[in-house]
Amino acid sequence: MSLDKSILAFAGFMVLLSVALTVWVSPLFVWLTVFVGANLLQSAFTGFCPAAKLLKKLGVKSGTAF
């Protein structure tokens, strides 16, 4: 799996996890959803994604976007 697809999968997982935590644990977990969305938005404009740097260090092969 390329880095681009790994980032999309990780972001999707984090959104689903934060929604589940918001429903079943605490409404304050909605801020995790906001953080993930804001990070996706800023990475679309700047090309910088902290998760991409971390996954790249873990050995995930590079894609076209990151």
PDB file of N, CA and C in Angstrom:
ATOM      1  N   MET A   1       0.860  -1.172   0.000  1.00  0.00           N
ATOM      2  CA  MET A   1       0.000   0.000   0.000  1.00  0.00           C
ATOM      3  C   MET A   1       0.902   1.230   0.000  1.00  0.00           C
ATOM      4  N   SER A   2       0.581   2.191  -0.846  1.00  0.00           N
ATOM      5  CA  SER A   2       1.398   3.401  -0.928  1.00  0.00           C
ATOM      6  C   SER A   2       1.098   4.329   0.244  1.00  0.00           C
ATOM      7  N   LEU A   3       1.949   5.305   0.407  1.00  0.00           N
ATOM      8  CA  LEU A   3       1.802   6.267   1.498  1.00  0.00           C
ATOM      9  C   LEU A   3       0.501   7.052   1.366  1.00  0.00           C
ATOM     10  N   ASP A   4       0.131   7.407   0.150  1.00  0.00           N
ATOM     11  CA  ASP A   4      -1.096   8.173  -0.069  1.00  0.00           C
ATOM     12  C   ASP A   4      -2.327   7.403   0.422  1.00  0.00           C
ATOM     13  N   LYS A   5      -2.408   6.148   0.035  1.00  0.00           N
ATOM     14  CA  LYS A   5      -3.549   5.331   0.452  1.00  0.00           C
ATOM     15  C   LYS A   5      -3.500   5.040   1.950  1.00  0.00           C
ATOM     16  N   SER A   6      -2.303   4.912   2.498  1.00  0.00           N
ATOM     17  CA  SER A   6      -2.159   4.694   3.937  1.00  0.00           C
ATOM     18  C   SER A   6      -2.655   5.899   4.721  1.00  0.00           C
ATOM     19  N   ILE A   7      -2.363   7.101   4.231  1.00  0.00           N
ATOM     20  CA  ILE A   7      -2.825   8.321   4.896  1.00  0.00           C
ATOM     21  C   ILE A   7      -4.343   8.409   4.851  1.00  0.00           C
ATOM     22  N   LEU A   8      -4.931   8.110   3.706  1.00  0.00           N
ATOM     23  CA  LEU A   8      -6.387   8.143   3.597  1.00  0.00           C
ATOM     24  C   LEU A   8      -7.036   7.111   4.520  1.00  0.00           C
ATOM     25  N   ALA A   9      -6.463   5.923   4.575  1.00  0.00           N
ATOM     26  CA  ALA A   9      -6.999   4.878   5.446  1.00  0.00           C
ATOM     27  C   ALA A   9      -6.862   5.273   6.919  1.00  0.00           C
ATOM     28  N   PHE A  10      -5.717   5.852   7.280  1.00  0.00           N
ATOM     29  CA  PHE A  10      -5.498   6.274   8.661  1.00  0.00           C
ATOM     30  C   PHE A  10      -6.460   7.399   9.048  1.00  0.00           C
ATOM     31  N   ALA A  11      -6.647   8.368   8.162  1.00  0.00           N
ATOM     32  CA  ALA A  11      -7.565   9.477   8.440  1.00  0.00           C
ATOM     33  C   ALA A  11      -8.997   8.971   8.575  1.00  0.00           C
ATOM     34  N   GLY A  12      -9.398   8.071   7.698  1.00  0.00           N
ATOM     35  CA  GLY A  12     -10.740   7.500   7.795  1.00  0.00           C
ATOM     36  C   GLY A  12     -10.946   6.727   9.081  1.00  0.00           C
ATOM     37  N   PHE A  13      -9.943   5.949   9.463  1.00  0.00           N
ATOM     38  CA  PHE A  13     -10.018   5.206  10.718  1.00  0.00           C
ATOM     39  C   PHE A  13     -10.132   6.153  11.912  1.00  0.00           C
ATOM     40  N   MET A  14      -9.337   7.222  11.908  1.00  0.00           N
ATOM     41  CA  MET A  14      -9.367   8.173  13.021  1.00  0.00           C
ATOM     42  C   MET A  14     -10.709   8.885  13.119  1.00  0.00           C
ATOM     43  N   VAL A  15     -11.309   9.221  11.982  1.00  0.00           N
ATOM     44  CA  VAL A  15     -12.631   9.861  12.005  1.00  0.00           C
ATOM     45  C   VAL A  15     -13.666   8.897  12.578  1.00  0.00           C
ATOM     46  N   LEU A  16     -13.667   7.663  12.110  1.00  0.00           N
ATOM     47  CA  LEU A  16     -14.629   6.689  12.623  1.00  0.00           C
ATOM     48  C   LEU A  16     -14.412   6.406  14.108  1.00  0.00           C
ATOM     49  N   LEU A  17     -13.154   6.303  14.512  1.00  0.00           N
ATOM     50  CA  LEU A  17     -12.846   6.078  15.918  1.00  0.00           C
ATOM     51  C   LEU A  17     -13.322   7.251  16.775  1.00  0.00           C
ATOM     52  N   SER A  18     -13.073   8.461  16.323  1.00  0.00           N
ATOM     53  CA  SER A  18     -13.469   9.626  17.116  1.00  0.00           C
ATOM     54  C   SER A  18     -14.985   9.763  17.189  1.00  0.00           C
ATOM     55  N   VAL A  19     -15.691   9.402  16.126  1.00  0.00           N
ATOM     56  CA  VAL A  19     -17.152   9.437  16.184  1.00  0.00           C
ATOM     57  C   VAL A  19     -17.668   8.398  17.177  1.00  0.00           C
ATOM     58  N   ALA A  20     -17.094   7.199  17.147  1.00  0.00           N
ATOM     59  CA  ALA A  20     -17.503   6.160  18.092  1.00  0.00           C
ATOM     60  C   ALA A  20     -17.211   6.585  19.534  1.00  0.00           C
ATOM     61  N   LEU A  21     -16.037   7.175  19.754  1.00  0.00           N
ATOM     62  CA  LEU A  21     -15.699   7.638  21.105  1.00  0.00           C
ATOM     63  C   LEU A  21     -16.620   8.776  21.546  1.00  0.00           C
ATOM     64  N   THR A  22     -17.016   9.622  20.607  1.00  0.00           N
ATOM     65  CA  THR A  22     -17.938  10.712  20.930  1.00  0.00           C
ATOM     66  C   THR A  22     -19.293  10.164  21.355  1.00  0.00           C
ATOM     67  N   VAL A  23     -19.759   9.141  20.672  1.00  0.00           N
ATOM     68  CA  VAL A  23     -21.072   8.574  20.974  1.00  0.00           C
ATOM     69  C   VAL A  23     -21.055   7.781  22.268  1.00  0.00           C
ATOM     70  N   TRP A  24     -20.021   6.939  22.449  1.00  0.00           N
ATOM     71  CA  TRP A  24     -20.047   5.992  23.554  1.00  0.00           C
ATOM     72  C   TRP A  24     -19.232   6.382  24.779  1.00  0.00           C
ATOM     73  N   VAL A  25     -18.335   7.349  24.674  1.00  0.00           N
ATOM     74  CA  VAL A  25     -17.495   7.694  25.822  1.00  0.00           C
ATOM     75  C   VAL A  25     -17.778   9.106  26.318  1.00  0.00           C
ATOM     76  N   SER A  26     -17.516  10.092  25.481  1.00  0.00           N
ATOM     77  CA  SER A  26     -17.685  11.482  25.901  1.00  0.00           C
ATOM     78  C   SER A  26     -17.889  12.362  24.676  1.00  0.00           C
ATOM     79  N   PRO A  27     -18.800  13.322  24.761  1.00  0.00           N
ATOM     80  CA  PRO A  27     -18.995  14.257  23.647  1.00  0.00           C
ATOM     81  C   PRO A  27     -17.757  15.108  23.342  1.00  0.00           C
ATOM     82  N   LEU A  28     -16.837  15.174  24.255  1.00  0.00           N
ATOM     83  CA  LEU A  28     -15.628  15.968  24.040  1.00  0.00           C
ATOM     84  C   LEU A  28     -14.701  15.357  22.994  1.00  0.00           C
ATOM     85  N   PHE A  29     -14.901  14.094  22.675  1.00  0.00           N
ATOM     86  CA  PHE A  29     -14.079  13.459  21.630  1.00  0.00           C
ATOM     87  C   PHE A  29     -14.389  14.011  20.243  1.00  0.00           C
ATOM     88  N   VAL A  30     -15.426  14.831  20.126  1.00  0.00           N
ATOM     89  CA  VAL A  30     -15.713  15.471  18.848  1.00  0.00           C
ATOM     90  C   VAL A  30     -14.532  16.347  18.428  1.00  0.00           C
ATOM     91  N   TRP A  31     -13.746  16.815  19.390  1.00  0.00           N
ATOM     92  CA  TRP A  31     -12.578  17.638  19.067  1.00  0.00           C
ATOM     93  C   TRP A  31     -11.502  16.850  18.336  1.00  0.00           C
ATOM     94  N   LEU A  32     -11.453  15.545  18.541  1.00  0.00           N
ATOM     95  CA  LEU A  32     -10.530  14.708  17.767  1.00  0.00           C
ATOM     96  C   LEU A  32     -10.947  14.696  16.292  1.00  0.00           C
ATOM     97  N   THR A  33     -12.246  14.635  16.041  1.00  0.00           N
ATOM     98  CA  THR A  33     -12.749  14.699  14.674  1.00  0.00           C
ATOM     99  C   THR A  33     -12.396  16.041  14.042  1.00  0.00           C
ATOM    100  N   VAL A  34     -12.557  17.112  14.801  1.00  0.00           N
ATOM    101  CA  VAL A  34     -12.208  18.449  14.312  1.00  0.00           C
ATOM    102  C   VAL A  34     -10.716  18.526  13.991  1.00  0.00           C
ATOM    103  N   PHE A  35      -9.874  17.974  14.851  1.00  0.00           N
ATOM    104  CA  PHE A  35      -8.434  17.992  14.621  1.00  0.00           C
ATOM    105  C   PHE A  35      -8.059  17.231  13.356  1.00  0.00           C
ATOM    106  N   VAL A  36      -8.641  16.056  13.165  1.00  0.00           N
ATOM    107  CA  VAL A  36      -8.333  15.260  11.972  1.00  0.00           C
ATOM    108  C   VAL A  36      -8.783  16.007  10.711  1.00  0.00           C
ATOM    109  N   GLY A  37      -9.962  16.591  10.744  1.00  0.00           N
ATOM    110  CA  GLY A  37     -10.453  17.345   9.595  1.00  0.00           C
ATOM    111  C   GLY A  37      -9.595  18.559   9.295  1.00  0.00           C
ATOM    112  N   ALA A  38      -9.186  19.285  10.329  1.00  0.00           N
ATOM    113  CA  ALA A  38      -8.326  20.450  10.133  1.00  0.00           C
ATOM    114  C   ALA A  38      -6.966  20.038   9.577  1.00  0.00           C
ATOM    115  N   ASN A  39      -6.443  18.918  10.046  1.00  0.00           N
ATOM    116  CA  ASN A  39      -5.162  18.429   9.550  1.00  0.00           C
ATOM    117  C   ASN A  39      -5.269  18.024   8.084  1.00  0.00           C
ATOM    118  N   LEU A  40      -6.362  17.387   7.693  1.00  0.00           N
ATOM    119  CA  LEU A  40      -6.562  17.029   6.290  1.00  0.00           C
ATOM    120  C   LEU A  40      -6.663  18.281   5.423  1.00  0.00           C
ATOM    121  N   LEU A  41      -7.353  19.284   5.916  1.00  0.00           N
ATOM    122  CA  LEU A  41      -7.511  20.525   5.159  1.00  0.00           C
ATOM    123  C   LEU A  41      -6.181  21.246   4.978  1.00  0.00           C
ATOM    124  N   GLN A  42      -5.417  21.378   6.056  1.00  0.00           N
ATOM    125  CA  GLN A  42      -4.135  22.071   5.930  1.00  0.00           C
ATOM    126  C   GLN A  42      -3.153  21.290   5.075  1.00  0.00           C
ATOM    127  N   SER A  43      -3.195  19.963   5.123  1.00  0.00           N
ATOM    128  CA  SER A  43      -2.274  19.184   4.294  1.00  0.00           C
ATOM    129  C   SER A  43      -2.636  19.278   2.815  1.00  0.00           C
ATOM    130  N   ALA A  44      -3.908  19.514   2.514  1.00  0.00           N
ATOM    131  CA  ALA A  44      -4.315  19.689   1.124  1.00  0.00           C
ATOM    132  C   ALA A  44      -3.714  20.963   0.535  1.00  0.00           C
ATOM    133  N   PHE A  45      -3.565  21.991   1.364  1.00  0.00           N
ATOM    134  CA  PHE A  45      -3.040  23.266   0.871  1.00  0.00           C
ATOM    135  C   PHE A  45      -1.524  23.381   0.998  1.00  0.00           C
ATOM    136  N   THR A  46      -0.946  22.769   2.038  1.00  0.00           N
ATOM    137  CA  THR A  46       0.485  22.935   2.272  1.00  0.00           C
ATOM    138  C   THR A  46       1.320  21.753   1.818  1.00  0.00           C
ATOM    139  N   GLY A  47       0.707  20.569   1.724  1.00  0.00           N
ATOM    140  CA  GLY A  47       1.462  19.377   1.370  1.00  0.00           C
ATOM    141  C   GLY A  47       2.211  18.775   2.549  1.00  0.00           C
ATOM    142  N   PHE A  48       2.050  19.349   3.742  1.00  0.00           N
ATOM    143  CA  PHE A  48       2.714  18.840   4.941  1.00  0.00           C
ATOM    144  C   PHE A  48       1.721  18.036   5.767  1.00  0.00           C
ATOM    145  N   CYS A  49       2.078  16.809   6.092  1.00  0.00           N
ATOM    146  CA  CYS A  49       1.230  15.951   6.910  1.00  0.00           C
ATOM    147  C   CYS A  49       2.110  15.215   7.914  1.00  0.00           C
ATOM    148  N   PRO A  50       1.926  15.475   9.215  1.00  0.00           N
ATOM    149  CA  PRO A  50       2.736  14.786  10.225  1.00  0.00           C
ATOM    150  C   PRO A  50       2.603  13.266  10.167  1.00  0.00           C
ATOM    151  N   ALA A  51       1.415  12.769   9.875  1.00  0.00           N
ATOM    152  CA  ALA A  51       1.222  11.319   9.795  1.00  0.00           C
ATOM    153  C   ALA A  51       2.016  10.733   8.626  1.00  0.00           C
ATOM    154  N   ALA A  52       2.142  11.481   7.541  1.00  0.00           N
ATOM    155  CA  ALA A  52       2.917  10.999   6.393  1.00  0.00           C
ATOM    156  C   ALA A  52       4.385  10.875   6.761  1.00  0.00           C
ATOM    157  N   LYS A  53       4.895  11.833   7.500  1.00  0.00           N
ATOM    158  CA  LYS A  53       6.296  11.753   7.931  1.00  0.00           C
ATOM    159  C   LYS A  53       6.512  10.538   8.829  1.00  0.00           C
ATOM    160  N   LEU A  54       5.577  10.300   9.744  1.00  0.00           N
ATOM    161  CA  LEU A  54       5.691   9.161  10.658  1.00  0.00           C
ATOM    162  C   LEU A  54       5.622   7.837   9.890  1.00  0.00           C
ATOM    163  N   LEU A  55       4.653   7.714   8.988  1.00  0.00           N
ATOM    164  CA  LEU A  55       4.518   6.470   8.230  1.00  0.00           C
ATOM    165  C   LEU A  55       5.708   6.239   7.310  1.00  0.00           C
ATOM    166  N   LYS A  56       6.261   7.311   6.775  1.00  0.00           N
ATOM    167  CA  LYS A  56       7.432   7.183   5.909  1.00  0.00           C
ATOM    168  C   LYS A  56       8.631   6.658   6.713  1.00  0.00           C
ATOM    169  N   LYS A  57       8.775   7.131   7.958  1.00  0.00           N
ATOM    170  CA  LYS A  57       9.849   6.632   8.821  1.00  0.00           C
ATOM    171  C   LYS A  57       9.641   5.169   9.196  1.00  0.00           C
ATOM    172  N   LEU A  58       8.379   4.742   9.211  1.00  0.00           N
ATOM    173  CA  LEU A  58       8.068   3.345   9.531  1.00  0.00           C
ATOM    174  C   LEU A  58       8.249   2.424   8.329  1.00  0.00           C
ATOM    175  N   GLY A  59       8.573   2.997   7.156  1.00  0.00           N
ATOM    176  CA  GLY A  59       8.897   2.171   6.011  1.00  0.00           C
ATOM    177  C   GLY A  59       7.826   2.038   4.948  1.00  0.00           C
ATOM    178  N   VAL A  60       6.761   2.832   5.040  1.00  0.00           N
ATOM    179  CA  VAL A  60       5.732   2.776   4.000  1.00  0.00           C
ATOM    180  C   VAL A  60       6.288   3.475   2.761  1.00  0.00           C
ATOM    181  N   LYS A  61       6.131   2.829   1.593  1.00  0.00           N
ATOM    182  CA  LYS A  61       6.703   3.389   0.376  1.00  0.00           C
ATOM    183  C   LYS A  61       5.965   4.661  -0.043  1.00  0.00           C
ATOM    184  N   SER A  62       6.690   5.604  -0.602  1.00  0.00           N
ATOM    185  CA  SER A  62       6.144   6.906  -0.978  1.00  0.00           C
ATOM    186  C   SER A  62       5.123   6.783  -2.090  1.00  0.00           C
ATOM    187  N   GLY A  63       4.189   7.738  -2.081  1.00  0.00           N
ATOM    188  CA  GLY A  63       3.195   7.831  -3.136  1.00  0.00           C
ATOM    189  C   GLY A  63       3.434   9.084  -3.950  1.00  0.00           C
ATOM    190  N   THR A  64       2.444   9.518  -4.681  1.00  0.00           N
ATOM    191  CA  THR A  64       2.600  10.700  -5.519  1.00  0.00           C
ATOM    192  C   THR A  64       2.326  11.983  -4.758  1.00  0.00           C
ATOM    193  N   ALA A  65       1.486  11.949  -3.752  1.00  0.00           N
ATOM    194  CA  ALA A  65       1.126  13.181  -3.039  1.00  0.00           C
ATOM    195  C   ALA A  65       2.094  13.502  -1.900  1.00  0.00           C
ATOM    196  N   PHE A  66       2.558  12.480  -1.211  1.00  0.00           N
ATOM    197  CA  PHE A  66       3.426  12.746  -0.044  1.00  0.00           C
ATOM    198  C   PHE A  66       4.795  12.170  -0.272  1.00  0.00           C
TER     199      PHE A  66
END
